[in-house]
Short mmCIF file of C-alpha atoms in Angstrom, two decimals:
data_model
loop_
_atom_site.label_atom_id
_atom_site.label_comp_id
_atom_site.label_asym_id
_atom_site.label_seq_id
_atom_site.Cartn_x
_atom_site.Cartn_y
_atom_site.Cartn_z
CA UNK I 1 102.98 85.46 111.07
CA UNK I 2 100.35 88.48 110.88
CA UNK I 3 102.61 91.54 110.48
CA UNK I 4 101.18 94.72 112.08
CA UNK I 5 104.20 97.28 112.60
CA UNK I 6 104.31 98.72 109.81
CA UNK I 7 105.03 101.74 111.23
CA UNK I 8 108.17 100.42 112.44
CA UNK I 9 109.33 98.99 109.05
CA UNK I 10 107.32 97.85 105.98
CA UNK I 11 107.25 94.35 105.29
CA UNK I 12 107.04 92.68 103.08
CA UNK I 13 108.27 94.51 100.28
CA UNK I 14 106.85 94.39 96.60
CA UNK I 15 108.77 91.76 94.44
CA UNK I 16 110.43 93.93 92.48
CA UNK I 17 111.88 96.38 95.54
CA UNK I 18 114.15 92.15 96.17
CA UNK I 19 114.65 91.52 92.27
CA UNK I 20 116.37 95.18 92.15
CA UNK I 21 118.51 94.81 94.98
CA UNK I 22 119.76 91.66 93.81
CA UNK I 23 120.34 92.58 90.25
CA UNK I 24 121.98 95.86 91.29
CA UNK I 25 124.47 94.00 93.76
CA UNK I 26 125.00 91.00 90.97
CA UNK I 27 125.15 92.97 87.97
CA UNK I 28 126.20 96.77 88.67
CA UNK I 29 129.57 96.56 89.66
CA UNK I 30 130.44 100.54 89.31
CA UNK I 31 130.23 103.72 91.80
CA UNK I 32 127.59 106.14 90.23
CA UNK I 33 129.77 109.06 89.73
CA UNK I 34 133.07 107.60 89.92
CA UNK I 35 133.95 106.03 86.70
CA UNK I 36 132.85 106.13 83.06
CA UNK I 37 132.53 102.19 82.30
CA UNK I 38 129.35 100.61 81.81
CA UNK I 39 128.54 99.40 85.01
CA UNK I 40 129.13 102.71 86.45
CA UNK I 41 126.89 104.41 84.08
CA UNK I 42 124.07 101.91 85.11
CA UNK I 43 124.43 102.63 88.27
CA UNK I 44 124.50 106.07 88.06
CA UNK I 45 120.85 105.60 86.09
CA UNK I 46 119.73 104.10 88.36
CA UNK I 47 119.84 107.11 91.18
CA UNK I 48 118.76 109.38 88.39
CA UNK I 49 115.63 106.99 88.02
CA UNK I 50 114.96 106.66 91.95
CA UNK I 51 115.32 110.43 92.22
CA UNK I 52 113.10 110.97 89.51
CA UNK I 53 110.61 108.53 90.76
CA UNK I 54 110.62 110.41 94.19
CA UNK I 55 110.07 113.51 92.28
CA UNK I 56 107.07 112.53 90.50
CA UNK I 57 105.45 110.97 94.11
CA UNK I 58 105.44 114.48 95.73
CA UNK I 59 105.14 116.99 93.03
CA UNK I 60 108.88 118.15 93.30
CA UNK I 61 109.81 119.96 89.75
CA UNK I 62 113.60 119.64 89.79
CA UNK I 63 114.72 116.18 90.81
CA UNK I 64 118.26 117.49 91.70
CA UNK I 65 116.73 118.72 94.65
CA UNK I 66 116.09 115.55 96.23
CA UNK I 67 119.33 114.43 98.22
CA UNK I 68 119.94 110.85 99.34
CA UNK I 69 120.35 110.14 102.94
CA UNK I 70 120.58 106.95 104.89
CA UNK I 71 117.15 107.37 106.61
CA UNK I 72 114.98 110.31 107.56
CA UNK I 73 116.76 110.92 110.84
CA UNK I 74 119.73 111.92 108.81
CA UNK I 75 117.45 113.89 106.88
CA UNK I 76 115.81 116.07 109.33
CA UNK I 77 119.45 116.48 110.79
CA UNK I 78 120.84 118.09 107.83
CA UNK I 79 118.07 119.90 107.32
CA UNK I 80 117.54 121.44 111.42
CA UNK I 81 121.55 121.84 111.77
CA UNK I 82 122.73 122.79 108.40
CA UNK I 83 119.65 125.53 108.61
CA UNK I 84 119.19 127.11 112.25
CA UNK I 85 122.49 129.14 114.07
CA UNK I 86 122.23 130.43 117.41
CA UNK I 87 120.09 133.55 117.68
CA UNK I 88 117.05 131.58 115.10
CA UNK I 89 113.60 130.52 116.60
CA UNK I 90 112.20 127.13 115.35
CA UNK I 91 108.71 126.27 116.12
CA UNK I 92 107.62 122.54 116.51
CA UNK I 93 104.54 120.40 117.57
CA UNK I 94 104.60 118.32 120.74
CA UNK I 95 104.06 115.25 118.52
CA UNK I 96 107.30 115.21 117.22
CA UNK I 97 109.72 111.97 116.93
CA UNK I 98 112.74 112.22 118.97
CA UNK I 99 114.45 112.55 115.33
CA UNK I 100 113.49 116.50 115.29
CA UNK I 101 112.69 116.72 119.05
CA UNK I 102 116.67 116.05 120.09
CA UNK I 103 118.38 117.66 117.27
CA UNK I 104 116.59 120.43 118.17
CA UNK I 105 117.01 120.20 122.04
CA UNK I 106 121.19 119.87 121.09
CA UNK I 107 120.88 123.29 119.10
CA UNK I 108 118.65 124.76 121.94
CA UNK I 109 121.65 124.53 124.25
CA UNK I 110 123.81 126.22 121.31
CA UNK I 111 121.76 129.27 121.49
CA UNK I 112 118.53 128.42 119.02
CA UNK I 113 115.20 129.09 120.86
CA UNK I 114 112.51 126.49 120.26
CA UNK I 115 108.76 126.48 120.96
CA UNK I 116 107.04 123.22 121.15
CA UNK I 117 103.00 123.85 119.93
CA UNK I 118 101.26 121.59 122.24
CA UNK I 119 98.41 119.13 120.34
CA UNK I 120 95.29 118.15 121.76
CA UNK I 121 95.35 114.70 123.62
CA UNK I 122 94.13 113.08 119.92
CA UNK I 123 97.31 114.82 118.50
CA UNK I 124 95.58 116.71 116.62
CA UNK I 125 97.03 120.48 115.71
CA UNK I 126 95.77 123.89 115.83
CA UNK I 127 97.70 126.03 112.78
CA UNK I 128 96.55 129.68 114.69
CA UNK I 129 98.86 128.49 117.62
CA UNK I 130 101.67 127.72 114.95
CA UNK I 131 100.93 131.93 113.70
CA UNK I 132 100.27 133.12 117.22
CA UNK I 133 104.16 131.30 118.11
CA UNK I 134 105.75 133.37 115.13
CA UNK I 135 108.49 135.73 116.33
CA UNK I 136 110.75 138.04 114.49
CA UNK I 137 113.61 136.12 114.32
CA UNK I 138 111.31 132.34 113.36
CA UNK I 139 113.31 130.50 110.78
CA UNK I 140 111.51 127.52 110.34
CA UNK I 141 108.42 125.44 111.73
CA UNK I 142 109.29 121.99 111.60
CA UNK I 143 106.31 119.76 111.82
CA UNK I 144 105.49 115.48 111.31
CA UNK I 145 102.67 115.24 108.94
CA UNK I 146 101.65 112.25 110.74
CA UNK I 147 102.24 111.02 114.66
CA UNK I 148 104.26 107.67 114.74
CA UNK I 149 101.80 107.20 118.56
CA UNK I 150 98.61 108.32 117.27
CA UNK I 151 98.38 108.24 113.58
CA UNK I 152 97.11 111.49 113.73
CA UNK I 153 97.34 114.01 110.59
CA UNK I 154 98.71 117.03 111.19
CA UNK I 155 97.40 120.16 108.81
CA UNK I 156 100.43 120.85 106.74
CA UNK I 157 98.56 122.79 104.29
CA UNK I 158 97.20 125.29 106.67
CA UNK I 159 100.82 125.50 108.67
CA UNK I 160 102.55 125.53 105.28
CA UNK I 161 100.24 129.08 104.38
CA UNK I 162 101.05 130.75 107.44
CA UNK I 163 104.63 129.42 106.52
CA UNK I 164 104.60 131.23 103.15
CA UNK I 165 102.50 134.25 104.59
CA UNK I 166 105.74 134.93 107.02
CA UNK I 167 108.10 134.24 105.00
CA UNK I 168 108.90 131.60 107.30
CA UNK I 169 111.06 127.87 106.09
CA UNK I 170 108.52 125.46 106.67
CA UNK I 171 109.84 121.36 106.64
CA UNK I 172 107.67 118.53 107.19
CA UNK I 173 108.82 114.90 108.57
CA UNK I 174 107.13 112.33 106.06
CA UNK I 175 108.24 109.55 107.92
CA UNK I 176 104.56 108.13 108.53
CA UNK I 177 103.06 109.51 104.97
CA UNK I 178 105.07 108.98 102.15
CA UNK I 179 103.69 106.48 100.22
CA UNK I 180 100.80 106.29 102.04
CA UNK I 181 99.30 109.93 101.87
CA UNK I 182 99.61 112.20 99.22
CA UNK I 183 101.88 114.74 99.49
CA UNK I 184 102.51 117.60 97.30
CA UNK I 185 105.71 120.55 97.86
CA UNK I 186 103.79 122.93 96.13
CA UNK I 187 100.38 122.90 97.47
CA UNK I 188 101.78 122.26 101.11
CA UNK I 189 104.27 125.22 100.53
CA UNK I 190 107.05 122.95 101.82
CA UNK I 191 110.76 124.14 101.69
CA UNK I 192 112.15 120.90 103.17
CA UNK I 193 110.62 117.35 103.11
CA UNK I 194 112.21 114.50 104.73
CA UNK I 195 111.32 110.86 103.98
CA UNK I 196 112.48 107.58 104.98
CA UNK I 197 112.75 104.91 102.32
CA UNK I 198 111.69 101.39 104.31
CA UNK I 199 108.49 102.47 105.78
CA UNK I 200 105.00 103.48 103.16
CA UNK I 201 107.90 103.91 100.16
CA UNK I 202 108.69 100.06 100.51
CA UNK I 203 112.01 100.32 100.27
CA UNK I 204 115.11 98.81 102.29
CA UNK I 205 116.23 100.00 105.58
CA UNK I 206 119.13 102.74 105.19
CA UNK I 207 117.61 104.78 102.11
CA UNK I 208 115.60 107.86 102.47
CA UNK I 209 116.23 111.56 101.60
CA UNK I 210 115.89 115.14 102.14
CA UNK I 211 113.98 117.71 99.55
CA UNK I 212 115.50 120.86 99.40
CA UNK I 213 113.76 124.14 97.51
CA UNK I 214 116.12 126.35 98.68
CA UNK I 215 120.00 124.35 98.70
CA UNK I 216 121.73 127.43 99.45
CA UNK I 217 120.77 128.41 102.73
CA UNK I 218 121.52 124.74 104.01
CA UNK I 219 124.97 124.13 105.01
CA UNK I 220 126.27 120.45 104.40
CA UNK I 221 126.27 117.85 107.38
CA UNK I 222 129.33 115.90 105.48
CA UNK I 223 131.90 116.86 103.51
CA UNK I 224 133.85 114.80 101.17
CA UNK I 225 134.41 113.02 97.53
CA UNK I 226 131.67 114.17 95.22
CA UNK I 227 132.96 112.49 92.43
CA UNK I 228 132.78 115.90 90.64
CA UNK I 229 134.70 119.12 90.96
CA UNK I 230 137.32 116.82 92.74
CA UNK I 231 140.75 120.05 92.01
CA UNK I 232 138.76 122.07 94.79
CA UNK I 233 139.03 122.06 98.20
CA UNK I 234 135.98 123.24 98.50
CA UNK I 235 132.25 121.38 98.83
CA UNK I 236 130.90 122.10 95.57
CA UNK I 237 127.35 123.96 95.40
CA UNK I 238 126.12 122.55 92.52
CA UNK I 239 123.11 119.80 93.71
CA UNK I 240 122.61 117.43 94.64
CA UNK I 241 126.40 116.41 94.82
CA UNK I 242 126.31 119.18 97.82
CA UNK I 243 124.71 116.88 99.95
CA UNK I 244 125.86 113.38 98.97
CA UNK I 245 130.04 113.14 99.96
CA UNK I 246 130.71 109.88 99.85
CA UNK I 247 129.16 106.98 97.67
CA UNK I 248 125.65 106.38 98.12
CA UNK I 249 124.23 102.90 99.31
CA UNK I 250 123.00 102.70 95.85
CA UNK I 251 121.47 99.25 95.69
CA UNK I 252 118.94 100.42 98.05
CA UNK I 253 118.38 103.09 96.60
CA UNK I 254 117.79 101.62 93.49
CA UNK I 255 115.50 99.19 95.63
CA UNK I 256 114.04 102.58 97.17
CA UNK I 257 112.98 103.10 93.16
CA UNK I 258 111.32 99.84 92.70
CA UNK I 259 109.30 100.75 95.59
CA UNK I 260 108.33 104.27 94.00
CA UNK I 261 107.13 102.44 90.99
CA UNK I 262 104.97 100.41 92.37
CA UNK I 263 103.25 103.27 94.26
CA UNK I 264 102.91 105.08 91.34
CA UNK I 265 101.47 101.77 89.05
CA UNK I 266 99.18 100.42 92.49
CA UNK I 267 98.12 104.14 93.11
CA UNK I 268 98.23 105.89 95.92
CA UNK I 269 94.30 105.78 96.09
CA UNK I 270 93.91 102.43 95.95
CA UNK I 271 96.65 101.69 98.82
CA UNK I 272 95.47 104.40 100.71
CA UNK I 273 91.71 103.50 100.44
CA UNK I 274 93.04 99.55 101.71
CA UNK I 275 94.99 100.33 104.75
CA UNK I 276 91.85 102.89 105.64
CA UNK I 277 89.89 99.87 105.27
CA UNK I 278 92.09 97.82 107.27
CA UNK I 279 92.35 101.11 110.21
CA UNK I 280 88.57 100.98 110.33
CA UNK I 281 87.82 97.45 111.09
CA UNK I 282 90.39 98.06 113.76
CA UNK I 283 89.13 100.91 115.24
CA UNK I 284 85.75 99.59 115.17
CA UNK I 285 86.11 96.46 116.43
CA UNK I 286 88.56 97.77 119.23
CA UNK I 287 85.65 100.25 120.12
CA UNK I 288 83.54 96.70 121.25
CA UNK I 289 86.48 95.48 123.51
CA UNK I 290 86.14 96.06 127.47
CA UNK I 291 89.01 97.94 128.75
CA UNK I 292 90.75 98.84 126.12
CA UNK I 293 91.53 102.54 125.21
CA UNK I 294 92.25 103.57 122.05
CA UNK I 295 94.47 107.00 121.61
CA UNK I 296 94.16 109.46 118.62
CA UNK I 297 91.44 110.73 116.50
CA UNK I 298 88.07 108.36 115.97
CA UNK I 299 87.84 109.30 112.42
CA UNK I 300 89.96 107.27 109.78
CA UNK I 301 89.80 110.27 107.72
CA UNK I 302 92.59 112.01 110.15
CA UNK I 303 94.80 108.75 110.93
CA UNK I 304 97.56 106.90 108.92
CA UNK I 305 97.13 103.27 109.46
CA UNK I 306 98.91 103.73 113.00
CA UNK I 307 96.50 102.27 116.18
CA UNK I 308 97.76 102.97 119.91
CA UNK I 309 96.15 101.50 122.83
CA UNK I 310 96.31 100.50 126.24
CA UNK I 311 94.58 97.39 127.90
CA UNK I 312 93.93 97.51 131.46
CA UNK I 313 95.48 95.69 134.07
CA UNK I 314 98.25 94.72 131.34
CA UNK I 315 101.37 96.93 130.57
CA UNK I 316 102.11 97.25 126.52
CA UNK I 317 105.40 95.49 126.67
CA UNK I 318 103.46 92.04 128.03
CA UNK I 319 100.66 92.44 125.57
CA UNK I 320 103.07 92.77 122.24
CA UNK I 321 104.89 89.45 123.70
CA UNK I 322 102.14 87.69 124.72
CA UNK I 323 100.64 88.36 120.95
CA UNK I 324 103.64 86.98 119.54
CA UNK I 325 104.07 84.38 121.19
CA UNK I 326 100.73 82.89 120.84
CA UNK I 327 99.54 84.01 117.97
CA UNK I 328 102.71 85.25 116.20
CA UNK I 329 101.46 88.47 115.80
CA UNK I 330 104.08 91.18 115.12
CA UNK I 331 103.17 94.38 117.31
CA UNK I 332 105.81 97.31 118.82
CA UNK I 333 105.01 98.47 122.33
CA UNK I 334 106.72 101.17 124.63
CA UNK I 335 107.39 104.73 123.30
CA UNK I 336 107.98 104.84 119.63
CA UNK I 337 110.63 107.09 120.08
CA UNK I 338 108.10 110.44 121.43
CA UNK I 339 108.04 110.76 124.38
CA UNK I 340 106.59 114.41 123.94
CA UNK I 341 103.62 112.86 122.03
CA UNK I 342 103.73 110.35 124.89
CA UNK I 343 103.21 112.95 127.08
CA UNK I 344 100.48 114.81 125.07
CA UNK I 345 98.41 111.96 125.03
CA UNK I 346 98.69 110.97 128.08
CA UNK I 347 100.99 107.60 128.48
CA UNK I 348 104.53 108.84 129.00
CA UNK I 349 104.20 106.30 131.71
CA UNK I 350 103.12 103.32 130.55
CA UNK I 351 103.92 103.29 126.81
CA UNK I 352 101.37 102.19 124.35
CA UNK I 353 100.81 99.25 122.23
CA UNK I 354 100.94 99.92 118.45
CA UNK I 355 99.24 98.10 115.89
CA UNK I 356 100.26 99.47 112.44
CA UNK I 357 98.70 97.61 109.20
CA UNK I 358 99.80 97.94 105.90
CA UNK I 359 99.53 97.57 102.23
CA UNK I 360 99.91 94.03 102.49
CA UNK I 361 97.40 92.63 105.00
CA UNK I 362 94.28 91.60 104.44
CA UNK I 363 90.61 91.76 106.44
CA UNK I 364 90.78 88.57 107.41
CA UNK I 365 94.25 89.20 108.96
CA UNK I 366 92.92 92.49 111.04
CA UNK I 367 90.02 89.77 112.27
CA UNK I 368 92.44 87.56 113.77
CA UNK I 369 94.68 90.22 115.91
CA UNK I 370 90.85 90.83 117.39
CA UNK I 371 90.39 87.96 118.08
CA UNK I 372 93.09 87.46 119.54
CA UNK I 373 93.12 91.38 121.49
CA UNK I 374 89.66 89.67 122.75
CA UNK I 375 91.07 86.61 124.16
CA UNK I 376 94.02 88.64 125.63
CA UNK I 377 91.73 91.17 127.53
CA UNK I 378 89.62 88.16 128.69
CA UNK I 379 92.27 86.19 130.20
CA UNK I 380 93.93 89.74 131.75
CA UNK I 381 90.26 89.87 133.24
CA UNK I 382 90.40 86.33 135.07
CA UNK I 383 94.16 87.33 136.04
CA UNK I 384 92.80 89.88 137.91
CA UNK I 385 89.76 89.12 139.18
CA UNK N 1 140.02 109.51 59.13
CA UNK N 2 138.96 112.12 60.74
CA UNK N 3 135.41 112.64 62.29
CA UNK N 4 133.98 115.83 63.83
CA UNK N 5 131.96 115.38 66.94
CA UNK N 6 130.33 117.68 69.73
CA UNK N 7 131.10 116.90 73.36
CA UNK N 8 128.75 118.53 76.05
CA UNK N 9 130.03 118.94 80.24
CA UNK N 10 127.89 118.86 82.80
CA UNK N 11 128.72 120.40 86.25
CA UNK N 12 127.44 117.41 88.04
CA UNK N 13 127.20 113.26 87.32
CA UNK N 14 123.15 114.02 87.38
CA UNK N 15 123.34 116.03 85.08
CA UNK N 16 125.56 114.56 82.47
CA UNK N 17 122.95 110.74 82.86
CA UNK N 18 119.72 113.02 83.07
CA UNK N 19 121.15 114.77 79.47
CA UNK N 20 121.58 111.61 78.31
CA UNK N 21 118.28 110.18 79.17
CA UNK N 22 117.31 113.23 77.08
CA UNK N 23 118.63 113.23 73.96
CA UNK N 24 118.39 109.40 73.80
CA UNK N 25 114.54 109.65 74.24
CA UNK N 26 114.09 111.83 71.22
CA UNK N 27 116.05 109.30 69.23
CA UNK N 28 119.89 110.94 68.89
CA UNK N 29 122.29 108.74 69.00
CA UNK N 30 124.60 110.05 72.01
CA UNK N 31 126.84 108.57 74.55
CA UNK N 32 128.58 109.15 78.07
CA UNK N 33 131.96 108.90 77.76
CA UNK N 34 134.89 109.42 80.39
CA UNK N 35 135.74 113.42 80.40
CA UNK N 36 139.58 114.31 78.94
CA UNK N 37 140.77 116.34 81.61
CA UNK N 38 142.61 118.94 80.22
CA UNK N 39 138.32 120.33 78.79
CA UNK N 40 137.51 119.88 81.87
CA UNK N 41 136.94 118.24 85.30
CA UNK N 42 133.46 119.14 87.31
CA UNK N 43 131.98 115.89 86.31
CA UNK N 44 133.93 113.10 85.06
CA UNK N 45 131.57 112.73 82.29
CA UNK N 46 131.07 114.03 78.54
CA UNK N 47 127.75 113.49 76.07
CA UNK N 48 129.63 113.24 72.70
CA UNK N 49 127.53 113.08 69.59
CA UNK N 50 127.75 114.25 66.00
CA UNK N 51 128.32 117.93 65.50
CA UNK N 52 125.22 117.53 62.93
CA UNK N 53 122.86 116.84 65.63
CA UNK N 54 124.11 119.49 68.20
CA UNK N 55 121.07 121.58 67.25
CA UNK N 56 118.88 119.09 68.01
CA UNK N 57 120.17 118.28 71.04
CA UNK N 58 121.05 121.88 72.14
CA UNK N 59 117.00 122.33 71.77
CA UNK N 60 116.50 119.09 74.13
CA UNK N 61 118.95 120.13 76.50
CA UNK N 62 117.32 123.35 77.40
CA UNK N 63 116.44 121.76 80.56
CA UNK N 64 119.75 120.48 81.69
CA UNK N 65 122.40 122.55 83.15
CA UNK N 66 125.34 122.76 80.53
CA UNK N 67 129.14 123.26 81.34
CA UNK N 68 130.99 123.49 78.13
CA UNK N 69 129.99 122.54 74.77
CA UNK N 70 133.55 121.28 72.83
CA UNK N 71 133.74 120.59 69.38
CA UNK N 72 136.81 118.17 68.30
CA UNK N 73 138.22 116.23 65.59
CA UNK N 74 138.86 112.32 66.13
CA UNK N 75 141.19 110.79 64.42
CA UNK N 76 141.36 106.75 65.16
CA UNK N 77 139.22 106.91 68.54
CA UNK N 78 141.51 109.82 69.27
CA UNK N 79 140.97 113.24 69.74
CA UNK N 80 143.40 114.88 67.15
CA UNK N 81 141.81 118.73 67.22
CA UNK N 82 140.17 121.25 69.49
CA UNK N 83 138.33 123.25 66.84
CA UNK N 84 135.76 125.15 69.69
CA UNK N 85 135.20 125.80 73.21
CA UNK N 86 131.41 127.48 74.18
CA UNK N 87 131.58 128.54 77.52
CA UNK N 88 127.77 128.47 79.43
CA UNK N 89 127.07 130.85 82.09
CA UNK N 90 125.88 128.92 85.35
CA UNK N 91 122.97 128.27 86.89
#
């Protein structure tokens, strides 16, 4: 099997994201937080280790302020409800996954007003149409630092300025980066970072998280056993038990660390400077194909290693089967959950087909899906003709 | 016999295992242990140590959010005597 949707979910995982899993479920038998015997003080180092890990990855001084969620959708849902009330003004980029584009829909009909920032067909963003969007009452621009469609970087560092100029929340969806970009609070001037563990952080599916620099002004999505404070009725304030009722799926999360680790022993240079590699070929080679268009920006520099195209004459859907079945090539087609960068790029009909490489695959591998793209977009030809 | 030793609160679980990450680093000898009740209940947790080395570790845990520091007298594995209560201001 050639595995190119990363996007969709890493795989495979580094060894030691499975040997943690397994040793956590085997051997740590306690609830972090909820008991004082050995096991549950193992466990409870263990979060402390993941959270610290994350910490380190994107500059974040006080690792309390990291909160563990069960993905990034869950994230950027505590984050847009627990922030905005009726009356607030959010401002958000057309490239946006469903996971802030319908939260923030739901609150529109509550009374919050939202402005979408349309991006240029590549996806790309301009930050003087973020300021020129500012309104008296703006709360919070909420922007993906990469498109899940087009790969395309958005310019968090400019948007995070104008942010900080207006005194203005600014969170970013890290869904596509983490682990894969670097990605620093402080220099982006970020107030709220959401993550997902599975995807560049190599972790397992139901672990990701929410960075909060200002805990107070968010109100909780759950409420419920902290493990701490337990004679009060009350949520507790202190962090991050705030935003983490109820016990945490801690093997993965411990799994979530392993994966941390290893970005911070491979390097984030080296694994970004390999999947660049890998985008290149691609986009090269893709460029040499008859009828095939390729969506987002032509420069590597501005993409995570996220390829959409469309072949003519074929919809997305038959292409990703096709691939699979003949070649057992793992693609994702249809779209990706954004429709609103669907329809900025142009293919809110049709879908796209998404190629998304990884840390894992090699040259050679990248060779083969175009070879095999080639034979497909022959044979479409002859179907046609 | 009797045996005085320092316990330090935390007002959260992260705290209390990131303290003890702390202190163990620079080479105290400290451990978690469950939190009596009646001293207090935000975390279920208590770093208890020798009173001679709650200098030491009052310097390390600069960084950590403290509760309560609690100085008592064990006798037998048994806390026999409350001798202080420190009360820290939060945040």
């Amino acid at each position: 099997m050639i595995y190119l949707n990363n996007a969709a979910t890493s795989w495979p995982k580094p060894e030691a994201v499975y040997r943690t899993a397994d040793q956590y479920l085997r051997c740590l038998t306690g609830s972090p937080g909820r008991g004082t015997h050995e096991a549950a003080l193992a466990a409870g180092r263990a979060l402390l280790e993941s959270r610290e890990l994350l910490a380190d990855l994107f500059g974040i001084n006080e690792p309390e302020k990291i909160v563990f969620t069960s993905n990034a959708t869950e994230a950027l849902n505590l984050a847009i409800r627990g922030l905005l009330k009726p009356g607030d003004h959010v401002i958000t980029s057309s490239m946006e996954h469903n996971s802030v584009a319908r939260p923030l829909f739901a609150l529109q009909t509550q009374g919050v007003e939202v402005t979408i920032i349309d991006c240029a067909p590549v996806g790309t963003l301009d930050p003087a149409a973020v300021e020129r969007a500012l309104r008296p009452n703006t709360r919070l621009i909420c922007l993906t630092h990469a498109s899940n469609v087009t790969g395309t970087i958005l310019p968090i560092e400019e948007v995070g300025a104008i942010a900080r100029r207006h005194k203005v929340y600014f969170m970013v969806d890290a869904a596509q980066t983490a682990g894969e970009v670097p990605l620093n609070v402080e220099e982006a001037g970020i107030d709220l970072l959401a993550f997902t563990g599975h995807k560049g952080l190599f972790g397992p599916p139901g672990t990701g998280g929410l960075y909060l620099r200002h805990p107070e002004v968010v109100a909780p999505l759950k409420y419920g056993g902290t493990g701490s404070q337990s004679e009060l009725l009350t949520q507790p304030e202190i962090m991050p038990d705030k935003f983490e009722s109820g016990t945490l799926n801690s093997p993965g999360i411990a799994a979530l660390g392993a994966g941390v680790k290893f970005i911070l022993e491979t390097g984030l240079e080296a694994i970004r400077k390999h999947t660049r590699e890998l985008t290149a070929i691609l986009l090269e080679r893709l460029k040499e194909l008859p009828n095939v268009t390729i969506y987002g920006p032509s420069d590597v520099a501005m993409r995570v290693p996220v390829i959409s195209l469309n072949i003519k004459g074929i919809s997305p859907g038959e292409a990703s089967a096709w691939l699979a079945a003949r070649y057992d090539i793992v693609t994702r087609s249809g779209l990706h959950c954004a429709p609103l960068a669907h329809k900025t790029i142009g293919t809110l009909e049709t879908g796209t087909l998404r190629l998304s490489p990884g840390f894992f695959n090699t040259a050679e591998e990248v060779e083969q899906v175009i070879e095999a793209l080639r034979e497909l977009v022959r044979e479409v030809q002859k179907r046609d003709s | 016999m009797s045996h005085q030793l320092t316990l330090f609160t935390f007002p959260s679980t992260f705290y209390a295992l990131k303290a003890e990450k702390a202190v163990q680093n620079a080479g105290l000898k400290a451990k978690l242990i469950p939190m009596p009740r009646e001293l207090s209940s935000l975390c279920g947790l208590a770093l208890e140590l020798e009173t001679g080395e709650e200098e030491r570790a009052l310097e390390i845990l600069k960084a950590v959010k403290l509760e309560k520091k609690v100085r008592v007298v064990k006798e037998k594995g048994l806390i026999a005597k409350i001798v202080e209560v420190v009360e820290y201001e939060p945040g």
